Short mmCIF file of C-alpha atoms and ligand atoms in Angstrom, two decimals:
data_model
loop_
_atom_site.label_atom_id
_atom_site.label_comp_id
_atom_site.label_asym_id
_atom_site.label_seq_id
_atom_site.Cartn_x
_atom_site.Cartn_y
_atom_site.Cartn_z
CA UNK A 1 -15.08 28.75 36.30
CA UNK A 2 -14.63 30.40 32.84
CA UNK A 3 -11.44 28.23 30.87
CA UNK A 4 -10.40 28.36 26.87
CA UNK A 5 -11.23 24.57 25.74
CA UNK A 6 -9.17 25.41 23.11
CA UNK A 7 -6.19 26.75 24.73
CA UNK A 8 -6.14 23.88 27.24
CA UNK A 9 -6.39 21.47 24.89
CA UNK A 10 -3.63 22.95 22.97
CA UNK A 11 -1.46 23.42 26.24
CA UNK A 12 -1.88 19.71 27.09
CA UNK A 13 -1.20 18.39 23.49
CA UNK A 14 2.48 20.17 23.92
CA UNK A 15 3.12 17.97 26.95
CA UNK A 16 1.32 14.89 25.66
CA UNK A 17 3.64 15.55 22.14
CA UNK A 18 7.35 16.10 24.37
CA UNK A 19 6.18 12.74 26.26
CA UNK A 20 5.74 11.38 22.85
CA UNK A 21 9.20 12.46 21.35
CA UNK A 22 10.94 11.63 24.53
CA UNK A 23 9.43 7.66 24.93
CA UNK A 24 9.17 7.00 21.40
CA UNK A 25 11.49 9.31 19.36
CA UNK A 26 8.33 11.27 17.26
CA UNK A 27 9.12 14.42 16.01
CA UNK A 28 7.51 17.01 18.64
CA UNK A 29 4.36 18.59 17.78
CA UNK A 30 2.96 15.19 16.12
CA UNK A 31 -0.68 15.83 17.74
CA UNK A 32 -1.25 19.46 16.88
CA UNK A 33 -0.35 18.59 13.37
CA UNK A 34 -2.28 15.82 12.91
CA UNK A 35 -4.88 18.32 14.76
CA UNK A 36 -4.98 20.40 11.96
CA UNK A 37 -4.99 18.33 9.29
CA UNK A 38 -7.80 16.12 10.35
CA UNK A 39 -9.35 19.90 10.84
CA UNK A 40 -8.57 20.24 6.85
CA UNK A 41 -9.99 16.81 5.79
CA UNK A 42 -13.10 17.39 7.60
CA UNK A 43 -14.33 20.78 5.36
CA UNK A 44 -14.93 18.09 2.56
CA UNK A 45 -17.42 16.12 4.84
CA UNK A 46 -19.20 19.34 5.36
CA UNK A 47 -18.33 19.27 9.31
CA UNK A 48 -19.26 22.24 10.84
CA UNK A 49 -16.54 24.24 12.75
CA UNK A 50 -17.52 22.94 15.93
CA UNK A 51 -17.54 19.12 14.69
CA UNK A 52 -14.38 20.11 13.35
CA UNK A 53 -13.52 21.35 16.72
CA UNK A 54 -14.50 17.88 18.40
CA UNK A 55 -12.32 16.21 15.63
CA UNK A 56 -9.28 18.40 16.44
CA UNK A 57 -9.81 17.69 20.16
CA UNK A 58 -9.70 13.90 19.48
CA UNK A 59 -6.92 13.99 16.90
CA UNK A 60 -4.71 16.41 20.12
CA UNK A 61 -5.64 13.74 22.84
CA UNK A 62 -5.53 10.16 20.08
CA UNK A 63 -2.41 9.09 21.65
CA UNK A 64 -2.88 10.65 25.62
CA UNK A 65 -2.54 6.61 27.02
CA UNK A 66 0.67 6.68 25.24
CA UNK A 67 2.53 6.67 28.37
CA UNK A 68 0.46 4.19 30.50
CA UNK A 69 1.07 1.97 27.54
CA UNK A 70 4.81 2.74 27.13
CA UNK A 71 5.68 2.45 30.49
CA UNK A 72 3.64 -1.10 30.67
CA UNK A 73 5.83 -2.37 27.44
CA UNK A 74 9.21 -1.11 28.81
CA UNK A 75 8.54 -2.63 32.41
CA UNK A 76 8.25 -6.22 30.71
CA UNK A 77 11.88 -5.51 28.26
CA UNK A 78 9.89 -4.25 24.99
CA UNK A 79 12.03 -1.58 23.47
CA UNK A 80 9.82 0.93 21.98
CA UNK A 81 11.78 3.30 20.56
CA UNK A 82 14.19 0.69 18.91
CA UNK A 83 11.12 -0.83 16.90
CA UNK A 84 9.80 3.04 16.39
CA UNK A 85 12.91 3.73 14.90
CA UNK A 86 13.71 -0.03 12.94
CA UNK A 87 9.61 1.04 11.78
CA UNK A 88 8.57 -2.14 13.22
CA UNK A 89 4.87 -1.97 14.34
CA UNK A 90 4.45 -1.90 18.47
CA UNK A 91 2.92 -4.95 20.47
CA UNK A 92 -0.43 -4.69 22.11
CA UNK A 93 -1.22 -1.60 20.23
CA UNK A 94 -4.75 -1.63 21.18
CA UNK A 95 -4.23 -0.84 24.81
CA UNK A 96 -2.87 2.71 24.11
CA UNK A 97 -6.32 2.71 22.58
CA UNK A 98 -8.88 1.19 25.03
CA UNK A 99 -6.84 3.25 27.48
CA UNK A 100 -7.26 6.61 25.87
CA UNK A 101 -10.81 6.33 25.09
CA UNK A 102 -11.43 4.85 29.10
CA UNK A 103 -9.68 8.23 29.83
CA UNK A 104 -11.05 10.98 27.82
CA UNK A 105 -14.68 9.28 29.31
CA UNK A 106 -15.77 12.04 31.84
CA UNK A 107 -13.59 14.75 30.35
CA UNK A 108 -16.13 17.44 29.82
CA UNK A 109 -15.53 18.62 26.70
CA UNK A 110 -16.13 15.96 24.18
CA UNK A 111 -19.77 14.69 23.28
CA UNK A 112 -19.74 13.82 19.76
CA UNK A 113 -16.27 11.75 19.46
CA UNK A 114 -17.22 8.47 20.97
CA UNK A 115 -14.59 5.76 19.37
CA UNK A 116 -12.45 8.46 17.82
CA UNK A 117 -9.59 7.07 20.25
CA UNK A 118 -10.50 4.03 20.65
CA UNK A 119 -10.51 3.42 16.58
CA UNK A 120 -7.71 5.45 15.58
CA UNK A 121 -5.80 2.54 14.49
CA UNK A 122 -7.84 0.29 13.24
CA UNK A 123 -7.35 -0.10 9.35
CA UNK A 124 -9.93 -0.22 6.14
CA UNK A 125 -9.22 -3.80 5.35
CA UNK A 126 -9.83 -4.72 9.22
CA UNK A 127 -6.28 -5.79 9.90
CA UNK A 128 -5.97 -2.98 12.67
CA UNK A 129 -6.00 -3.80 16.45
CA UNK A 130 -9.76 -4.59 16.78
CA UNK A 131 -10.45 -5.77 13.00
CA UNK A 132 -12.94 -2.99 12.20
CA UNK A 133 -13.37 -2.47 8.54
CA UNK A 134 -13.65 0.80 7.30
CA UNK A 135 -17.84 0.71 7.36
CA UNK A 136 -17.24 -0.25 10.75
CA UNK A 137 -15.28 2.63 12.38
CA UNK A 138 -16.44 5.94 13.20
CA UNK A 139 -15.65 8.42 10.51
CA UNK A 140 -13.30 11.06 12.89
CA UNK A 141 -11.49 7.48 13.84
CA UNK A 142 -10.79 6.95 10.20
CA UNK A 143 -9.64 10.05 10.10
CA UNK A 144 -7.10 10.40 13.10
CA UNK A 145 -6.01 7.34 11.62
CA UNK A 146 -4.96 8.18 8.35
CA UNK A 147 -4.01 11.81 9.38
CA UNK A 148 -1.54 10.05 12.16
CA UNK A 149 -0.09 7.40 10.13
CA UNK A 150 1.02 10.45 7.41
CA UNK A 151 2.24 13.04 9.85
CA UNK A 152 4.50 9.72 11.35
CA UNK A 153 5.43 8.26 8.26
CA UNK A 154 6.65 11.69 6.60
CA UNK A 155 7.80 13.70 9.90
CA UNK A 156 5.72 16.63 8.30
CA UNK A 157 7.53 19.15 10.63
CA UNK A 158 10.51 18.74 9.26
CA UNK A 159 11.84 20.74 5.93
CA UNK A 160 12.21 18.25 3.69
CA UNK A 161 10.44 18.99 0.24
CA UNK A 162 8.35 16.41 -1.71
CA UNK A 163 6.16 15.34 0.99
CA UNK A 164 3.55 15.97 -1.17
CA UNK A 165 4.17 13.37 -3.82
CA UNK A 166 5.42 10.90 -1.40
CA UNK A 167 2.35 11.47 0.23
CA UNK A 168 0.11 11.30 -2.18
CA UNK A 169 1.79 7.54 -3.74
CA UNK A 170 1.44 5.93 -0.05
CA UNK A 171 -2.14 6.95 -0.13
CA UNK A 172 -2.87 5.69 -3.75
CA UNK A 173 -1.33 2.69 -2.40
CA UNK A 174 -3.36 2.40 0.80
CA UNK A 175 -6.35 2.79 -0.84
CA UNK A 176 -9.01 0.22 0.42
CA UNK A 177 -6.18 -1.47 2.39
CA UNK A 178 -5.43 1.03 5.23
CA UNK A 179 -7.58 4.07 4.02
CA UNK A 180 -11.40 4.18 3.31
CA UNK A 181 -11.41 5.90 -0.48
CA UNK A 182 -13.71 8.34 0.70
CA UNK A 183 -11.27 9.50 3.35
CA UNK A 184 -8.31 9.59 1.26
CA UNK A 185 -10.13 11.45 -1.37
CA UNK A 186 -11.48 13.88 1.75
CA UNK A 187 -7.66 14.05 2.34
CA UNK A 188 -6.76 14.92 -0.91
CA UNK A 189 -9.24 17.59 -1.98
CA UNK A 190 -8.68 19.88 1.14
CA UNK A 191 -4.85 19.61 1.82
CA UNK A 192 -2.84 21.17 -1.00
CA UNK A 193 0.76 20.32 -1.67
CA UNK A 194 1.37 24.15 -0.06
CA UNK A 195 -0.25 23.52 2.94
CA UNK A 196 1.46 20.08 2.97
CA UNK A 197 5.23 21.38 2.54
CA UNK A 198 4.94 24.14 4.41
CA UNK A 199 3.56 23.05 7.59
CA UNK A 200 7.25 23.01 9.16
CA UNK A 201 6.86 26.35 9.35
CA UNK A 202 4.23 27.41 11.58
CA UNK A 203 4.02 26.23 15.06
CA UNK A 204 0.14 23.51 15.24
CA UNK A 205 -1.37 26.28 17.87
CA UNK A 206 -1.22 29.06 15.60
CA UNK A 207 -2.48 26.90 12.92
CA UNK A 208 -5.25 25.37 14.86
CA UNK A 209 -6.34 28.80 16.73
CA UNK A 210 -6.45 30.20 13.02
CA UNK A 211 -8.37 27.01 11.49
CA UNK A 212 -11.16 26.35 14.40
CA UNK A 213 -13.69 28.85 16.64
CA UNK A 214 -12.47 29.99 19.94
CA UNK A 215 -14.39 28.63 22.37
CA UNK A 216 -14.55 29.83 26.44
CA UNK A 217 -16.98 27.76 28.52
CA UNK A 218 -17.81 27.28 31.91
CA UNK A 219 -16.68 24.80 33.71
CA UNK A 220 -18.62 23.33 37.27
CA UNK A 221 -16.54 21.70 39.99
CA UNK A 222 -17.05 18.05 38.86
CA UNK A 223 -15.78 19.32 35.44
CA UNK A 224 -12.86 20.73 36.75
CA UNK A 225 -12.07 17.60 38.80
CA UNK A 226 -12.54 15.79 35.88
CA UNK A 227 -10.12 18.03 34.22
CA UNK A 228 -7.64 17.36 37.41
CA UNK A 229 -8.25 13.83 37.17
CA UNK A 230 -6.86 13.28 33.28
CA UNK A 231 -4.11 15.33 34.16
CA UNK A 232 -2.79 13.77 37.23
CA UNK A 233 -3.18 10.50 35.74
CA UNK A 234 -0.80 11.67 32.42
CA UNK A 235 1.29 13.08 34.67
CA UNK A 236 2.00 10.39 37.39
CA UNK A 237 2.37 7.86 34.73
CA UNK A 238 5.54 9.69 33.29
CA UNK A 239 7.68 8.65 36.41
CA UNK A 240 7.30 5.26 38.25
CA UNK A 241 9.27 6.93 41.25
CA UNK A 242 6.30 9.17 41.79
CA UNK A 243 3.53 7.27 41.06
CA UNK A 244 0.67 9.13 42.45
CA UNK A 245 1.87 11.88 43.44
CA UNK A 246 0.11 14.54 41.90
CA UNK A 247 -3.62 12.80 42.89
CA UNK A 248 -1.67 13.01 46.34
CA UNK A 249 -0.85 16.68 46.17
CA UNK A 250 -4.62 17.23 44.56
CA UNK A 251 -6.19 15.35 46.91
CA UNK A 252 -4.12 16.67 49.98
CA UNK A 253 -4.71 20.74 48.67
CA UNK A 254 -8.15 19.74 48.70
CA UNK A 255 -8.56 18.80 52.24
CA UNK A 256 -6.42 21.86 53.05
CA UNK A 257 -8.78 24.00 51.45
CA UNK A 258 -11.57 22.85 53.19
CA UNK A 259 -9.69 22.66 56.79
CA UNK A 260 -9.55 26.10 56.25
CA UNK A 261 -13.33 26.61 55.08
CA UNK A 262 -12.24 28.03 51.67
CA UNK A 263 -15.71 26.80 49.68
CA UNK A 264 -16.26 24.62 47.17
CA UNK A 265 -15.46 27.10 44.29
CA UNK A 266 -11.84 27.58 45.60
CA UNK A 267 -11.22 24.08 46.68
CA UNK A 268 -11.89 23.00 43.09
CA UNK A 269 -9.28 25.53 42.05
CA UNK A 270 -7.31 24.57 44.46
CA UNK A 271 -7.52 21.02 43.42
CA UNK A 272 -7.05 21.49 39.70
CA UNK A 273 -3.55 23.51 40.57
CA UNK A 274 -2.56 20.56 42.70
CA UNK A 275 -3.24 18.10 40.16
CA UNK A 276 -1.40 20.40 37.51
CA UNK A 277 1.62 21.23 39.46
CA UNK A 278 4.15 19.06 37.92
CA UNK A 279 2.91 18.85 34.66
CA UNK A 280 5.87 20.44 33.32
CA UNK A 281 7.47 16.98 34.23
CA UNK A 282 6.44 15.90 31.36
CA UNK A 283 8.62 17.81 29.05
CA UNK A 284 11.72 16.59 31.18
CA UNK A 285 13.37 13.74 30.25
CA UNK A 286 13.04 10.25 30.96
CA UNK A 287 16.39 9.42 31.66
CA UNK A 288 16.75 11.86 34.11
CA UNK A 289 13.77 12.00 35.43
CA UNK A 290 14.16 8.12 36.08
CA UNK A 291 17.74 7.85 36.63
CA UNK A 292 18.69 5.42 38.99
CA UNK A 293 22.02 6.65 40.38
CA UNK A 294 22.19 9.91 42.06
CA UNK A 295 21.51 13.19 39.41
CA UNK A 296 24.65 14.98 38.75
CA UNK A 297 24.23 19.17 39.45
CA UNK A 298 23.77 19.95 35.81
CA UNK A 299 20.57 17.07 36.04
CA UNK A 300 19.48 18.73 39.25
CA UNK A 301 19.11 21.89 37.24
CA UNK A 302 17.52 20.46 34.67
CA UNK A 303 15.05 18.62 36.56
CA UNK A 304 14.20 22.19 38.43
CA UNK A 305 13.02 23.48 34.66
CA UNK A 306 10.04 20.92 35.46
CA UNK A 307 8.52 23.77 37.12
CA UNK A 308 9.23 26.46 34.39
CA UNK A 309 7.28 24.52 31.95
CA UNK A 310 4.53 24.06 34.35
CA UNK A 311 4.08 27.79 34.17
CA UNK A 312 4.98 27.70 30.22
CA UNK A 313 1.83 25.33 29.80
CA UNK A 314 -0.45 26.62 31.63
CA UNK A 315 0.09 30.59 31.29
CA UNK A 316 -1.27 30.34 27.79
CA UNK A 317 -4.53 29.32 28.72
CA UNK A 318 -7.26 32.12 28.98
CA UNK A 319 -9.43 31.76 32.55
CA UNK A 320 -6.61 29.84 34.20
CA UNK A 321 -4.41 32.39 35.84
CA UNK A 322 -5.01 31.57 39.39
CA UNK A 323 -4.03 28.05 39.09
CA UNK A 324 -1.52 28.53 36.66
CA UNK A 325 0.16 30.81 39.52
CA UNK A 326 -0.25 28.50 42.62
CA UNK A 327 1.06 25.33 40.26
CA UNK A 328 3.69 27.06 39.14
CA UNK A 329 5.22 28.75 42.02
CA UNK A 330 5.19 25.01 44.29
CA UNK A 331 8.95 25.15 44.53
CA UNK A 332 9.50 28.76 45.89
CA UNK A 333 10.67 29.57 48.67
CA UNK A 334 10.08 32.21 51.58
CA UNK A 335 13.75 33.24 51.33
CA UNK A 336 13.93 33.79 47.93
CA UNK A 337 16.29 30.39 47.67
CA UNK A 338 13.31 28.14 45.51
CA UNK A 339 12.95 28.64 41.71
CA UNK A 340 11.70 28.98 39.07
CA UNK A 341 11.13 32.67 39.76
CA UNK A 342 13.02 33.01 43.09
CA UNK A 343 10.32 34.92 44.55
CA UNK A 344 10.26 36.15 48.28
CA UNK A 345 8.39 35.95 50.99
CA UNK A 346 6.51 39.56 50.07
CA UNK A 347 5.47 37.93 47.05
CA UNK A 348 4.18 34.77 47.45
CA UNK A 349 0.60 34.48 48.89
CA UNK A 350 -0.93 31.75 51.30
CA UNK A 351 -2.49 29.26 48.26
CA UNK A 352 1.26 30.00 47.12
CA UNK A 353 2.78 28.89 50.44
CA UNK A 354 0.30 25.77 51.00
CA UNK A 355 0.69 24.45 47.77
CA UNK A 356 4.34 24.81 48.46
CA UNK A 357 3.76 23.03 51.53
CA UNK A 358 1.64 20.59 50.37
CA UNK A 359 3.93 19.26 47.70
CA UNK A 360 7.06 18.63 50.36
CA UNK A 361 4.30 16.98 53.14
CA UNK A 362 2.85 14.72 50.01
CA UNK A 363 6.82 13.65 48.65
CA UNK A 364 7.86 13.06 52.38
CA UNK A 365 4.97 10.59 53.65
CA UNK A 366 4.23 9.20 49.52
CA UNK A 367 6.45 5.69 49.16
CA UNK A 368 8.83 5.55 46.17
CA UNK A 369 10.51 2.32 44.95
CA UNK A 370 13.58 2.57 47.43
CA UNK A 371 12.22 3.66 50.58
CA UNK A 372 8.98 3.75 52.30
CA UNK A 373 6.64 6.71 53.45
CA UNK A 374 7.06 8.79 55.95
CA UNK A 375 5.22 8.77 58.79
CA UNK A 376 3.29 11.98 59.28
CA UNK A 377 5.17 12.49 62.56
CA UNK A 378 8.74 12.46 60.57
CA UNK A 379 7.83 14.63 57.96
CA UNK A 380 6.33 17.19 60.01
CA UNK A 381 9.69 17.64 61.66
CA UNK A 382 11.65 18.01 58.88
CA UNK A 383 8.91 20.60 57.96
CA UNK A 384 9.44 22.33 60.67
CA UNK A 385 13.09 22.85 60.62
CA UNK A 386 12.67 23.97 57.40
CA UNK A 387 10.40 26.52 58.74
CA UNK A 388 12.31 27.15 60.95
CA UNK A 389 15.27 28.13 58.56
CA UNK A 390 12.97 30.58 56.47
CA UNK A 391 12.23 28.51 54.02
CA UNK A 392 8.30 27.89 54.20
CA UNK A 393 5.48 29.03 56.89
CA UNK A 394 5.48 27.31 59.94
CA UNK A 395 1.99 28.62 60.40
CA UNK A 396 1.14 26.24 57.08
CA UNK A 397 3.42 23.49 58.40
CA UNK A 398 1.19 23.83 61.92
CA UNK A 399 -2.20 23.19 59.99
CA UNK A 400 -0.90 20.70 58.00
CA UNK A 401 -0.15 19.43 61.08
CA UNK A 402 -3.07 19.11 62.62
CA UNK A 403 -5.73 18.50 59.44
CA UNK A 404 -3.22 15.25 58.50
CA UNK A 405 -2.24 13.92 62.27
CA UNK A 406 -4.71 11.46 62.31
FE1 FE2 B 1 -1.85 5.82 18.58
FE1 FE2 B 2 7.63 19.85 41.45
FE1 FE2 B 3 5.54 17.90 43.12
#
């Protein structure tokens, strides 16, 4: 299957940065910034646009454990976004790191970046997380680093003017103590005080799609699960009520694809969409997403958005139209009643309707913190009556049925 690297990349950065800004109170777009600059900084080290390319990728994806590591720290009382915003430095920070690198392993896009995660915060004097010195860490780690630390440090999307100098005095003072010289002086010679004060102004994808080659490739079905695989995980980790839900709803489209002899091309679709479907979860926030008490109706509407940005994420990204369809649409209905599109019957097709399907069967029977599973038995019947009121095919609900009774 043909996909935009590029474009998914991009589209998963914009989650990765709203999960970012919601948990930890960053200013949105952090990744695609820091993206570009380390993009910038690497035409003095002669990169060529596709090492560049690899850079950007690891600069978009330095901080994709963020959540595993967030959610870890909150569970045992650390408050995150109260030392984010005192500018106290986090605990354990080398786990967001060791977990990032363990989960860009097998993505399939990313040969040359070995220990660009897994480094990006270690500092020049060797007082970062795993005491590297600067000789010691991989040059695009040094320079996610120092591109990251900036882009926090002086919230470069915002409109404030002087960045440039303010910039430029931190570095001078970092110099040998959090920054190699050779990648501050990289930094200096290819990011003008222009470039610098007007990045507020252009949104990171435009700047990154102008900056870096376009690049389509195609991807086998072990890629793509791959692919499925780092998404589900970011994903499921955003809400402890619905821990593995999306490897559920992956796994369970899957099997449905091949109970109905579909072939291996189409089940690997079929899985990526499933693995993708709530991605636009990631965008909503925590509080309601993980509120406690019962949501109020204006928090029930804005948890239904979740499935609006699922189709804002993925639309964007060239080669994925079929899945970015059958994610996207998991919360229509036959009667027109579901959203985001509120779509009939006459419009939505069977992968539609399974994956539909799939996601109620999978939430029924999956265990959340305050009740158990489902049995398969229960959750058919409440499948059924919903069938039954026009809601979703009974002929679905029937083969669910019988592919999941045992
Ligand atoms: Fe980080
Ligand atoms: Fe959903
Ligand atoms: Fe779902």
């Amino acid at each position: 299957m043909k996909i935009s690297m590029t474009d998914l990349l991009y589209a998963l950065s914009f989650a990765l940065d709203s999960v970012e800004h919601d948990l930890l109170g960053v200013t949105t777009y952090h990744a695609g910034r820091v993206a570009f600059l380390c993009a910038q900084t690497g035409r003095a080290f002669d990169l060529s646009d596709q090492q560049r390319l690899d850079l950007a990728c690891a600069a978009l994806l330095h901080d994709n454990a963020l959540t595993e590591y967030a959610k870890s720290e909150y569970s045992q009382g650390v408050d995150l976004l109260g030392l984010h915003e005192a500018g106290q430095s986090f605990p354990d920070l080398g786990t967001h790191c060791t977990l990032g690198e363990r989960n860009i392993e097998h993505m399939p896009f990313f040969p040359r970046v070995r220990g660009a995660v897994l480094y990006h915060h270690e500092n020049a004097d060797g007082s970062g997380p795993f005491g590297l010195s600067a000789a010691e860490t991989p040059l695009y780690a040094q320079i996610v680093h120092l591109c990251g630390v900036l882009d926090l440090r002086f919230s470069y999307g915002t409109s404030e003017v002087g960045k440039f100098d303010r910039t430029h005095a931190f570095l001078e003072g970092g110099r040998g103590r959090l920054f190699s010289d050779e990648v501050v002086d990289a930094f200096e010679e290819r990011v003008t005080p222009g470039m610098l004060e007007g990045l507020d102004t252009t949104h990171p994808d435009d700047l990154l799609h102008y900056q870096l080659p376009y690049v389509e490739r195609e991807y086998g079905n072990d890629d793509l699960t791959h692919i499925a695989d780092f998404f589900a995980r970011i994903t499921d980790y955003k809400s402890r009520f619905t821990h593995d839900h999306s490897q559920g709803v992956a796994d369970k489209s899957r099997a449905m694809a091949q109970f109905y002899g579909l072939g291996d091309d189409l089940a690997a679709k079929i899985y990526l969409a499933g693995a993708l479907h709530d991605i636009g979860k990631l965008i909503i926030s925590e509080d309601v997403l993980e509120k406690p008490a019962a949501l109020t109706h204006d928090e029930y509407t804005y948890i239904q958005t979740h499935a609006w940005y699922t189709f804002e994420i993925l639309r964007k990204v060239a080669g994925l139209e079929d899945v970015t369809r059958w994610a996207s649409l998991h919360h229509e209905k036959l009667d027109g009643s579901g959203y985001p599109f509120g779509k009939h019957a006459i419009e939505l097709s069977g992968i539609d309707r399974l994956m539909g399907c799939v996601d109620i069967y999978q939430a029924l029977t999956e265990e959340r913190p305050y009740r158990g599973g489902m049995l398969h038995r229960q959750a058919i019947e409440i499948m059924r009556d919903m069938a039954a009121n026009g809601k979703i095919d009974g002929a679905i609900v029937d083969d669910i049925d019988a592919c999941f009774a045992s």
